[in-house]
XYZ file of C-alpha atoms in Angstrom:
196
model
C -75.968 41.148 -95.105
C -79.546 41.920 -93.000
C -82.696 39.788 -93.008
C -85.404 37.869 -90.845
C -87.134 35.174 -89.896
C -90.325 32.771 -90.386
C -92.408 29.931 -90.239
C -92.316 27.514 -93.204
C -94.803 25.727 -95.412
C -95.450 24.056 -98.212
C -93.837 25.399 -102.080
C -92.002 23.496 -103.932
C -88.196 23.012 -105.571
C -87.239 24.202 -109.085
C -88.217 20.686 -110.948
C -91.786 20.976 -109.785
C -91.600 18.779 -107.245
C -93.594 18.864 -103.318
C -92.156 19.729 -100.321
C -93.038 19.041 -96.787
C -92.339 21.905 -94.709
C -92.934 20.860 -91.534
C -94.408 23.764 -90.110
C -96.115 25.118 -93.080
C -99.588 24.920 -94.392
C -101.119 22.952 -97.376
C -100.955 19.295 -98.437
C -98.614 17.163 -96.630
C -98.005 19.699 -93.634
C -96.507 18.470 -90.316
C -97.246 19.747 -86.594
C -95.129 21.937 -85.362
C -92.406 20.704 -82.463
C -93.512 20.659 -79.097
C -92.244 24.110 -76.413
C -89.931 22.742 -73.871
C -92.500 20.973 -71.037
C -92.318 21.689 -67.866
C -89.035 20.165 -66.797
C -87.510 20.405 -70.546
C -85.085 17.626 -72.724
C -83.110 15.284 -70.472
C -79.436 17.163 -71.071
C -78.612 14.207 -73.085
C -80.736 15.571 -75.608
C -79.082 17.915 -78.760
C -79.885 20.859 -78.974
C -79.104 24.253 -79.989
C -75.534 25.751 -78.395
C -74.450 28.640 -77.078
C -72.010 29.278 -79.569
C -75.075 29.162 -82.035
C -76.423 32.026 -80.158
C -73.981 33.954 -79.343
C -73.333 33.613 -83.671
C -76.707 34.715 -83.555
C -76.758 38.037 -81.913
C -73.443 39.295 -83.518
C -74.973 38.697 -86.788
C -75.130 42.138 -88.801
C -78.716 41.035 -90.424
C -80.469 40.728 -87.196
C -81.159 42.362 -83.627
C -82.361 41.590 -80.078
C -81.060 37.603 -80.781
C -82.144 36.011 -77.270
C -83.807 33.330 -75.838
C -87.741 33.615 -75.476
C -88.953 33.859 -71.640
C -85.444 32.004 -71.145
C -86.347 29.484 -72.745
C -83.225 28.359 -74.679
C -85.517 25.943 -77.212
C -86.930 29.199 -78.107
C -85.262 32.252 -80.033
C -86.661 35.169 -80.809
C -85.151 38.742 -82.593
C -85.699 41.397 -84.982
C -84.866 41.096 -88.719
C -83.378 43.354 -90.385
C -84.095 42.974 -94.493
C -81.985 45.533 -96.668
C -84.482 45.447 -99.827
C -87.535 48.100 -100.333
C -90.133 47.400 -99.937
C -89.066 45.712 -96.391
C -85.929 47.755 -95.650
C -87.688 50.473 -93.825
C -88.712 48.479 -90.678
C -87.879 45.266 -88.795
C -89.569 41.910 -88.675
C -90.050 40.050 -84.970
C -89.282 36.372 -85.632
C -89.367 33.018 -83.224
C -86.828 30.398 -83.810
C -88.460 27.061 -82.202
C -86.071 24.002 -81.498
C -87.679 20.496 -81.184
C -86.231 18.246 -78.647
C -84.393 16.012 -81.668
C -82.502 18.731 -82.961
C -80.247 18.670 -84.555
C -81.584 15.901 -85.992
C -84.835 17.392 -87.493
C -85.238 21.260 -87.698
C -86.333 24.622 -86.702
C -88.806 26.548 -86.800
C -88.906 29.890 -88.388
C -92.264 31.974 -87.864
C -92.630 35.506 -88.515
C -94.516 37.625 -85.534
C -94.549 40.802 -87.219
C -97.387 40.969 -90.617
C -95.406 41.280 -94.084
C -97.132 41.071 -97.507
C -95.070 38.820 -99.357
C -95.576 35.707 -100.996
C -94.034 32.590 -99.012
C -94.778 34.066 -95.512
C -98.832 33.484 -94.840
C -101.566 35.569 -92.753
C -100.386 33.892 -89.481
C -96.169 33.555 -89.782
C -95.720 30.241 -91.785
C -92.708 30.849 -93.923
C -92.013 28.608 -97.379
C -88.078 27.517 -96.209
C -87.137 24.898 -97.952
C -84.109 24.853 -96.134
C -85.677 23.528 -92.988
C -88.075 21.313 -94.558
C -87.927 17.630 -93.620
C -86.940 16.580 -97.243
C -84.296 19.382 -97.169
C -82.732 19.584 -93.144
C -78.983 18.471 -92.578
C -78.505 18.093 -89.034
C -74.780 20.034 -89.693
C -77.303 23.852 -90.969
C -77.454 26.183 -88.051
C -79.655 27.757 -86.896
C -77.797 31.532 -88.346
C -78.121 29.828 -91.380
C -81.867 28.969 -91.371
C -81.843 33.060 -90.445
C -79.615 34.053 -93.298
C -82.419 32.193 -95.641
C -85.176 33.689 -94.175
C -83.636 37.209 -94.853
C -82.063 36.381 -98.446
C -85.584 35.469 -99.003
C -87.452 38.099 -97.292
C -85.146 40.275 -99.646
C -85.092 38.748 -102.653
C -89.198 36.914 -102.786
C -88.931 33.698 -104.716
C -92.000 33.000 -106.845
C -91.250 28.953 -105.976
C -91.578 29.559 -102.798
C -95.583 30.339 -102.550
C -98.118 30.484 -99.539
C -100.031 33.447 -101.490
C -100.719 33.058 -104.642
C -102.561 35.595 -104.648
C -99.677 38.688 -103.451
C -97.030 36.240 -105.811
C -99.953 37.351 -108.954
C -100.010 40.505 -107.895
C -95.805 40.852 -107.633
C -96.057 39.239 -111.694
C -98.531 40.691 -113.607
C -98.925 44.288 -110.985
C -95.166 45.184 -108.932
C -95.813 48.399 -108.903
C -98.736 47.992 -106.787
C -97.380 45.141 -104.675
C -94.699 47.620 -103.885
C -97.273 50.238 -102.880
C -99.219 47.409 -100.571
C -95.700 45.874 -99.138
C -94.672 49.638 -97.961
C -97.517 50.305 -96.388
C -98.109 46.605 -94.966
C -94.428 47.339 -93.682
C -95.756 50.785 -92.457
C -98.555 49.481 -90.146
C -96.749 46.807 -88.141
C -92.947 46.709 -88.436
C -91.208 47.479 -85.391
C -88.972 50.633 -85.844
C -84.805 49.521 -87.069
C -83.006 50.132 -84.161
C -79.971 52.028 -84.619
C -76.622 50.516 -86.418
C -74.475 49.077 -83.859
C -71.272 51.654 -83.360
């Protein structure tokens, strides 16, 4: 499986209940976690483990996963979707961990522009897995990335941040695919060569 990550936004579950997504947009939005400041959190603070980073680095759905600017609380990397219209490119993501991780969810953001109903123009993603109401402290960072990849490969019209794009996908799928492919061609990074 291959894929990319994005930031969470406001969405709805299959039952129609509204979610309060931590890094999303819309009603009930919570402020995203602060970045690690000078001196950083105390050494007793639960943070992402080295094993999680190594697991993400070896995952075939992503490439170049590493701490951002040497800060282990912020990861960056490339997600590699499997399915059209996004499989022609690679999408840069950032995963930011709160000082209270794993008790609070990480925040995923797509830094590469993408034409997708669940990703807004600022890269925030409607990802219920990382909402406060659904987050479980046993969830690993690699699961967040895998969920994001699955969402890119198979857009879920119940997880919306761009209703206009969702309407186009539903009513004019060929037009949606053409626009999404053009967006991918213009903005996505070249896909890295497969590992040997």
